[in-house]
Short mmCIF file of C-alpha atoms and ligand atoms in Angstrom, two decimals:
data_model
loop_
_atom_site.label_atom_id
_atom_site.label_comp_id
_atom_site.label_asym_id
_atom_site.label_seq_id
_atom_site.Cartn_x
_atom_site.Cartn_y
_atom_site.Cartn_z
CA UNK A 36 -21.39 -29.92 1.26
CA UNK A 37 -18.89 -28.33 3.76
CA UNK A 38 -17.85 -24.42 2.99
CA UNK A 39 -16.78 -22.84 5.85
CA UNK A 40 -14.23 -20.27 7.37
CA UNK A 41 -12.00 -20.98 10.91
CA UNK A 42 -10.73 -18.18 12.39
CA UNK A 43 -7.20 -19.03 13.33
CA UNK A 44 -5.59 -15.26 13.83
CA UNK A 45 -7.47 -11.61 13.72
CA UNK A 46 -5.26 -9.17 15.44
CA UNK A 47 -3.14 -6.57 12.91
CA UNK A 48 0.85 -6.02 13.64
CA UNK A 49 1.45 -7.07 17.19
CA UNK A 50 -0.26 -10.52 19.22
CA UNK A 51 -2.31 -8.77 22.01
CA UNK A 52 -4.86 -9.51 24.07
CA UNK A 53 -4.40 -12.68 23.43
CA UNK A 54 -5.02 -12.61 19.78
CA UNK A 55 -2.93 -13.44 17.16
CA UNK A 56 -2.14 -12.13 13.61
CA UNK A 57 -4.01 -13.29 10.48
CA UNK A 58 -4.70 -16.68 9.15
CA UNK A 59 -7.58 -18.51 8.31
CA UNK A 60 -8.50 -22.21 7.30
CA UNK A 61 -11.12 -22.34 4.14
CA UNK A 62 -12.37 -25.73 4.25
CA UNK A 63 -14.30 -26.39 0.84
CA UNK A 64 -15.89 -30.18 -0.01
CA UNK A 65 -12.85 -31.65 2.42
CA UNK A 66 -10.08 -29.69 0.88
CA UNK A 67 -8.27 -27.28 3.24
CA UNK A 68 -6.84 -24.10 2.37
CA UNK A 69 -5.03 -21.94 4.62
CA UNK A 70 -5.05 -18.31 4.54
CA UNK A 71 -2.43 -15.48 5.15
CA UNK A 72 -0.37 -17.29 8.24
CA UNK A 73 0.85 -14.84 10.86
CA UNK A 74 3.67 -15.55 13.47
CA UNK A 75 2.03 -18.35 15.62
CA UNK A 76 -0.05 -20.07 13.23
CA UNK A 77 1.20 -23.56 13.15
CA UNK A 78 0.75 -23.82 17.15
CA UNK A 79 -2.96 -22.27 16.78
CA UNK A 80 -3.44 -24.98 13.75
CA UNK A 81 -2.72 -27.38 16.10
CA UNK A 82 -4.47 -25.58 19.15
CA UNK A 83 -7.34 -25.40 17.50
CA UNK A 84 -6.83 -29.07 15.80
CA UNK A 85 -6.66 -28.51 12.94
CA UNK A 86 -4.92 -31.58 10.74
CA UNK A 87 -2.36 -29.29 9.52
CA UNK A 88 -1.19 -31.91 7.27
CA UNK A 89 -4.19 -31.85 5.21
CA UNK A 90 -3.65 -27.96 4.22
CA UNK A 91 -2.23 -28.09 0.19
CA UNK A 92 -2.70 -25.08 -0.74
CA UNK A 93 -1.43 -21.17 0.76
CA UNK A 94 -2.69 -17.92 -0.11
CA UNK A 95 -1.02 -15.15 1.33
CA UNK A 96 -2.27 -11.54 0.62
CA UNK A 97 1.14 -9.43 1.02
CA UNK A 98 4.61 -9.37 2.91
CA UNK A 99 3.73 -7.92 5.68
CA UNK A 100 5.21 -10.08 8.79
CA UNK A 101 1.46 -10.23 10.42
CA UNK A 102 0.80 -11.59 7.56
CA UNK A 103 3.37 -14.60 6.43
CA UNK A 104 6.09 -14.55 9.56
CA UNK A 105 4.64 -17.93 10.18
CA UNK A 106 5.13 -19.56 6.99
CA UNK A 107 8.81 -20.28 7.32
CA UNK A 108 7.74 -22.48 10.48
CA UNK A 109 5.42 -24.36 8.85
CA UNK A 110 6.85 -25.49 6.13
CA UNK A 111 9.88 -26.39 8.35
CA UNK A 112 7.27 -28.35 10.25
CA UNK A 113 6.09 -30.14 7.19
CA UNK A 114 9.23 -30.93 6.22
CA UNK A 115 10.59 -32.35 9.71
CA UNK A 116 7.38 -34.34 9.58
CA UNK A 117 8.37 -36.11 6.74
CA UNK A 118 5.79 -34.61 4.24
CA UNK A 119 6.05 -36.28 0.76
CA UNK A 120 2.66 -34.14 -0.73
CA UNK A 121 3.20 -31.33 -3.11
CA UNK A 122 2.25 -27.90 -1.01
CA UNK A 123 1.57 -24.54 -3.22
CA UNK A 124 1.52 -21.45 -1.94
CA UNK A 125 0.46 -18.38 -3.95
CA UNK A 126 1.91 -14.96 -3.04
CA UNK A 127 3.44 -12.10 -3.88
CA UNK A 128 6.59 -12.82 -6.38
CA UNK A 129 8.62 -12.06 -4.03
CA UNK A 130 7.49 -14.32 -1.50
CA UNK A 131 9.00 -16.77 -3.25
CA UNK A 132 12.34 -15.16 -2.52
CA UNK A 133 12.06 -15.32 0.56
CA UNK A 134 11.39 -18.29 1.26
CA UNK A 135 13.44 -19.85 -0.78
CA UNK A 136 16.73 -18.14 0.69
CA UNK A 137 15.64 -19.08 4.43
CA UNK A 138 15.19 -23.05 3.21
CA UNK A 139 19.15 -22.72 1.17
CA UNK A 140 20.43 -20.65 3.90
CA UNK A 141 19.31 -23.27 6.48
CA UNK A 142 20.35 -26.11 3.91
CA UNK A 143 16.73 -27.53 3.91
CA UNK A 144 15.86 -29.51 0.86
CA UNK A 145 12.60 -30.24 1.90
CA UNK A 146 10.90 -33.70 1.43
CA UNK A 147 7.81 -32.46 -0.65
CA UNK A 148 7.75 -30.18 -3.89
CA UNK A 149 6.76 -26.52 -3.05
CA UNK A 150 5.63 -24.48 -5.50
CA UNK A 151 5.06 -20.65 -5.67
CA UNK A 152 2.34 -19.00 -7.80
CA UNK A 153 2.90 -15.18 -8.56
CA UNK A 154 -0.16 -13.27 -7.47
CA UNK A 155 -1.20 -10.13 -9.68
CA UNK A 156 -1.04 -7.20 -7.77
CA UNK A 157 -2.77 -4.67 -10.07
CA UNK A 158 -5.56 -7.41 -11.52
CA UNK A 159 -8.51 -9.49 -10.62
CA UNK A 160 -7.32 -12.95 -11.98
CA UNK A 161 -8.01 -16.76 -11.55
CA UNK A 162 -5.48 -18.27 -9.29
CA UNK A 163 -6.43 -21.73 -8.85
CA UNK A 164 -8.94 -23.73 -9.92
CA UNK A 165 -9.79 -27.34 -9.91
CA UNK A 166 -13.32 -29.47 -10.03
CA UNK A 167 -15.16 -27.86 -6.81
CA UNK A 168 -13.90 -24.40 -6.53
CA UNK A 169 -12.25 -21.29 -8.55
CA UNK A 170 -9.91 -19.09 -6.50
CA UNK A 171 -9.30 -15.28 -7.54
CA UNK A 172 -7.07 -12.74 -6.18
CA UNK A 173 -8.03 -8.97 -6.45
CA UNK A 174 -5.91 -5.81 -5.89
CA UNK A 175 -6.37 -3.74 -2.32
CA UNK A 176 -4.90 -0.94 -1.74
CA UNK A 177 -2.19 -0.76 0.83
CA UNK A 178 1.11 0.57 1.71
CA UNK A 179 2.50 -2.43 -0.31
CA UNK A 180 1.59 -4.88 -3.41
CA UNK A 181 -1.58 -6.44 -1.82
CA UNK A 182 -4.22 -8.92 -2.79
CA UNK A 183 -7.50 -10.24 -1.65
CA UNK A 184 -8.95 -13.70 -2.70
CA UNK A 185 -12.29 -14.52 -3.43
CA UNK A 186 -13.18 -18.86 -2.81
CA UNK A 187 -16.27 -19.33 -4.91
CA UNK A 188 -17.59 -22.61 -5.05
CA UNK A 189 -18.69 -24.33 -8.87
CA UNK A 190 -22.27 -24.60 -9.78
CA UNK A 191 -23.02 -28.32 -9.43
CA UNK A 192 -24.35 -30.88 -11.71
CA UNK A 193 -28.04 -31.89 -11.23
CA UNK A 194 -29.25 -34.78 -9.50
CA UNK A 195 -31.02 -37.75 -11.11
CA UNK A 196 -34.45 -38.47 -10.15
CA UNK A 197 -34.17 -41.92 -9.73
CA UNK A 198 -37.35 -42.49 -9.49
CA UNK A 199 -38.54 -40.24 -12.24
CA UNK A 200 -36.28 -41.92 -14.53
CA UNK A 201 -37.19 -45.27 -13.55
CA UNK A 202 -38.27 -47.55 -16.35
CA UNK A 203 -37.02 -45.15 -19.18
CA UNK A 204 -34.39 -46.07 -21.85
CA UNK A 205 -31.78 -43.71 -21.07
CA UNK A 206 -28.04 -43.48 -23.01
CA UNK A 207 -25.16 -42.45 -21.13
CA UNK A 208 -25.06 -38.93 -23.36
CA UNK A 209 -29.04 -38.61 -21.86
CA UNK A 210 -27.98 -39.33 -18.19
CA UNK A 211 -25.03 -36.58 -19.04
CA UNK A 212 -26.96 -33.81 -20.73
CA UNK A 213 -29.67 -34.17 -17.71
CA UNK A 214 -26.83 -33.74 -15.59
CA UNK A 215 -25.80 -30.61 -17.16
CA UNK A 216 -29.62 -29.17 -17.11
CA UNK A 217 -30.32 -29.50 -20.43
CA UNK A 218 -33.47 -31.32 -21.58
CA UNK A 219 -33.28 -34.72 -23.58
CA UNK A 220 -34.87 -36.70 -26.50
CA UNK A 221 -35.25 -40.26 -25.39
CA UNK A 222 -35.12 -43.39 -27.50
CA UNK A 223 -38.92 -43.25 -28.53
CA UNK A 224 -38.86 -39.83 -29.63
CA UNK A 225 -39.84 -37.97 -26.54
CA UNK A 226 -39.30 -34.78 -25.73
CA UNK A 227 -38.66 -35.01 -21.92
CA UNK A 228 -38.26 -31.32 -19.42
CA UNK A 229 -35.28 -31.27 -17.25
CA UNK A 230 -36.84 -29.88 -14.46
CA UNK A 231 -39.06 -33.39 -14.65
CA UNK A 232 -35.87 -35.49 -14.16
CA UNK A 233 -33.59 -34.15 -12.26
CA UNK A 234 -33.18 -32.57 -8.76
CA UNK A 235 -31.32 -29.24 -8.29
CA UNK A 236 -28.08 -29.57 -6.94
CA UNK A 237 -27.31 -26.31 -4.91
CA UNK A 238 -26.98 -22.28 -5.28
CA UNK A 239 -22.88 -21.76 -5.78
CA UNK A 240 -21.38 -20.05 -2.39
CA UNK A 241 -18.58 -17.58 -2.44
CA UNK A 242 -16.70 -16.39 0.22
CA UNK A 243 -14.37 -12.99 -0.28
CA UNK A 244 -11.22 -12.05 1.80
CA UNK A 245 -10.46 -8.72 2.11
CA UNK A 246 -7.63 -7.87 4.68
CA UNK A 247 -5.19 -4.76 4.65
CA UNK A 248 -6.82 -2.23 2.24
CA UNK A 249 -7.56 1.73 2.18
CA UNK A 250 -11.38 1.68 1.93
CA UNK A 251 -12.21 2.17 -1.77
CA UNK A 252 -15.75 1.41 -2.85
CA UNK A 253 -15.48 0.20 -6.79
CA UNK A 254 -13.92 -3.15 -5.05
CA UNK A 255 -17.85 -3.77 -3.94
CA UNK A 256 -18.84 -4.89 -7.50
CA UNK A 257 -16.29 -7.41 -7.29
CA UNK A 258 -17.20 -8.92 -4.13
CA UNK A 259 -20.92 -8.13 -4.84
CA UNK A 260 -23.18 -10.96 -3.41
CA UNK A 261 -20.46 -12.95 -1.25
CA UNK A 262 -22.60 -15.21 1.18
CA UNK A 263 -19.20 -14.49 3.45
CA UNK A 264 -16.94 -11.36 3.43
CA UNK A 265 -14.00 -11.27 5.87
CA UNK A 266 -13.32 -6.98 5.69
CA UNK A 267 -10.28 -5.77 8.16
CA UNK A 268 -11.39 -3.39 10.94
CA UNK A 269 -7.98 -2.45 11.99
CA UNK A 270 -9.62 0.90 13.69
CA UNK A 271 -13.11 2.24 14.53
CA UNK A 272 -14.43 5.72 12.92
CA UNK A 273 -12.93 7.73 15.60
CA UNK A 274 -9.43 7.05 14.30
CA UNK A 275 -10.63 7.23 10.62
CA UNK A 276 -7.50 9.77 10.27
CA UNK A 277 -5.67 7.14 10.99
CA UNK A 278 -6.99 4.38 9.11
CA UNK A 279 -6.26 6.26 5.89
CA UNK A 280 -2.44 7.12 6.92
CA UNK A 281 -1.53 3.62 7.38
CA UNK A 282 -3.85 2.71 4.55
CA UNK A 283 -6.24 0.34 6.47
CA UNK A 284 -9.95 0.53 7.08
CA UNK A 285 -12.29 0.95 9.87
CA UNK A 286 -15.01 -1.33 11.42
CA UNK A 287 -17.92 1.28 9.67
CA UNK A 288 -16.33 1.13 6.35
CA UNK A 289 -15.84 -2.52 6.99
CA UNK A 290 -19.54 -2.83 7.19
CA UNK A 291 -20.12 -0.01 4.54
CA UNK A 292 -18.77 -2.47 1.69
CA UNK A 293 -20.34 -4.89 2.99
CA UNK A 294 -23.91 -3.03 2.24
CA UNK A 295 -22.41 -1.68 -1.16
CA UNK A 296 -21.73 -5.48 -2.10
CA UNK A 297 -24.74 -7.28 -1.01
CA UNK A 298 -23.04 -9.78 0.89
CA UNK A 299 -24.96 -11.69 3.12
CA UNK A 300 -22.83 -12.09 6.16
CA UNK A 301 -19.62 -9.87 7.44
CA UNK A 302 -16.65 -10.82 9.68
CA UNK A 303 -14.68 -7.69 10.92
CA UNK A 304 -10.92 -8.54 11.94
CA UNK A 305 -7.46 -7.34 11.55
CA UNK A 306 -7.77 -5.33 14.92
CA UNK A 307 -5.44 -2.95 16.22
CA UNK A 308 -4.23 -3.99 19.30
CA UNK A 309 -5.26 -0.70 20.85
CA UNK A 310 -8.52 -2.24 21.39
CA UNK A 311 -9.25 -5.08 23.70
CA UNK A 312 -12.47 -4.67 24.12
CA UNK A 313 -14.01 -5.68 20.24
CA UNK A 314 -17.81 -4.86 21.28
CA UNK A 315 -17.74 -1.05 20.10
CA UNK A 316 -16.10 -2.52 17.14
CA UNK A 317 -18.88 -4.75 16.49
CA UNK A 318 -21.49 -2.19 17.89
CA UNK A 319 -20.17 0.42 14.97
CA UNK A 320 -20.65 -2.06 12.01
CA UNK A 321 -23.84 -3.42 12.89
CA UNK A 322 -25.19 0.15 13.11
CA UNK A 323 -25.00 0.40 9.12
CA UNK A 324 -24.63 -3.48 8.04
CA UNK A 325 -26.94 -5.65 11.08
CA UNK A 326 -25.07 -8.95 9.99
CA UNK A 327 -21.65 -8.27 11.24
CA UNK A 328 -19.45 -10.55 13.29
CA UNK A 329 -16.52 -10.25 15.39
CA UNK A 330 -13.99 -13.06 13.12
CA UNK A 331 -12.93 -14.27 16.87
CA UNK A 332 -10.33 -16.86 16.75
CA UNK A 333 -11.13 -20.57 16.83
CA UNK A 334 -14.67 -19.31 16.06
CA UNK A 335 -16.05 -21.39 12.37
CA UNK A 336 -18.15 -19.95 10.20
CA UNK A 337 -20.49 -21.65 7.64
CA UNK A 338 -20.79 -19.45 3.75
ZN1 ZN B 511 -1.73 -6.58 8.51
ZN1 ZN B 512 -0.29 -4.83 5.90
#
């Protein structure tokens, strides 16, 4: 089952280098959701084919212009394209705003419904949830309201064993309760294990976005285990100073958290466009956390 992360943008404030500013495509069992969605995104959606069509859902993690200058576009985009699917974008409240004054001002009634969920700037909350996935948002700490989001995936029913089952009088309420791991009584009065019927589905993947945030360790018990964490890098140590000024983080705190959590795999991004060389960036993280990655764009990445 697919659960991976496209890089679409990883540079901070200004495109440089050739990079762009954030946004990411979270493709979970064939749904796509897009991530934060700098200035440029809908050309490097399309750049990078991506069926931009297919996204439904938006999370953006502040208002920040790297971070949701792009959105106006593409939504215009969906619109001229005659879009008729409902889009929802969650946000800051007032993204919402925003937005909504750019469409009237422009006299845009757009073809699809759009609708704006308020993200909770000072809580760890569900956001979205539906049969394959459970979407949070968790506070960072930044210059202004900002949020994270953590994707985790559902834990899956159990597989029949078709051939373990085969021959056996089974009710529906048998098949269901096996699906849900629990063991079962059948018609003649056995008692019949689980683990003897069934096939395990898979271990539940999470994936936890973390971009534009002072470094602040207590946020590692929230994240702890990710298989995937996307951490900004915006500087290296050397300009740690700073990092904590402008309330971002640097590529060895990055992989720091990382270690703190337990997470399996970490994507430094968000770079300042001081550096166009990413290797020492890269060289620094894997020094305390050895499975680090440079989030380069176009680049996909399995959780
Ligand atoms: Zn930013
Ligand atoms: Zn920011």
């Amino acid at each position: 089952l697919q659960f991976e992360v496209q890089i679409i943008g990883s540079n901070s404030a200004v495109a440089e280098h050739g990079r762009y500013p954030t946004s990411q495509v979270v493709s979970i069992h064939d749904k796509v959701y897009l991530v934060d969605c700098g200035e440029g995104t809908q050309l490097r959606l399309k750049h990078f084919k991506v069926k931009r069509s297919r996204i439904q859902r938006i999370f953006i993690s502040h208002l920040h212009g790297d971070h949701y200058f792009g959105l106006i576009g593409l939504l215009t985009t969906f619109h001229l394209l005659q879009r008729t699917s409902p889009l929802t974008i969650y946000g800051p409240v007032d993204l919402q705003r925003v937005i909504e004054l750019q469409l009237s001002l422009g006299s845009t009634n757009l073809h699809y419904p759009l609708h704006f969920v308020a993200t909770d700037p000072d809580k760890f909350q569900l956001v979205f949830e539906d049969e394959d996935v459970q979407v949070f948002s968790l506070p960072l700490i930044h210059r202004i309201n900002t949020t994270g989001f953590v994707f985790k995936e559902k834990v899956l029913p159990r597989k029949i064993n078709k051939s373990a089952v085969e021959g056996m009088q089974l009710t529906p309420e048998n098949y269901q309760d096996l699906r849900e791991g629990k063991d079962i009584c059948s018609a003649d009065g056995q008692h019949h294990q689980n683990a003897r019927l069934t096939l395990s589905g898979h271990v539940p993947r999470s994936y936890a976005f973390i971009s534009d945030t002072l470094f602040h360790p207590e946020l590692s018990a929230i994240i702890s285990g990710a298989d995937l964490l996307y951490h900004e890098a915006t500087f290296m140590n050397e300009h740690a100073g700073r990092a904590k000024e402008t309330f971002h983080s640097t590529s060895k705190q990055a992989a720091e958290m990382a270690k703190l959590a337990g997470v399996k795999k970490l994507l430094l991004g968000h770079f300042s466009s001081k550096y166009h060389d990413l290797e020492p960036l890269l060289e620094e993280a894997r020094s305390v956390f050895p499975a680090s990655y440079i989030a380069r764009e176009g680049e996909i990445f399995q959780v």
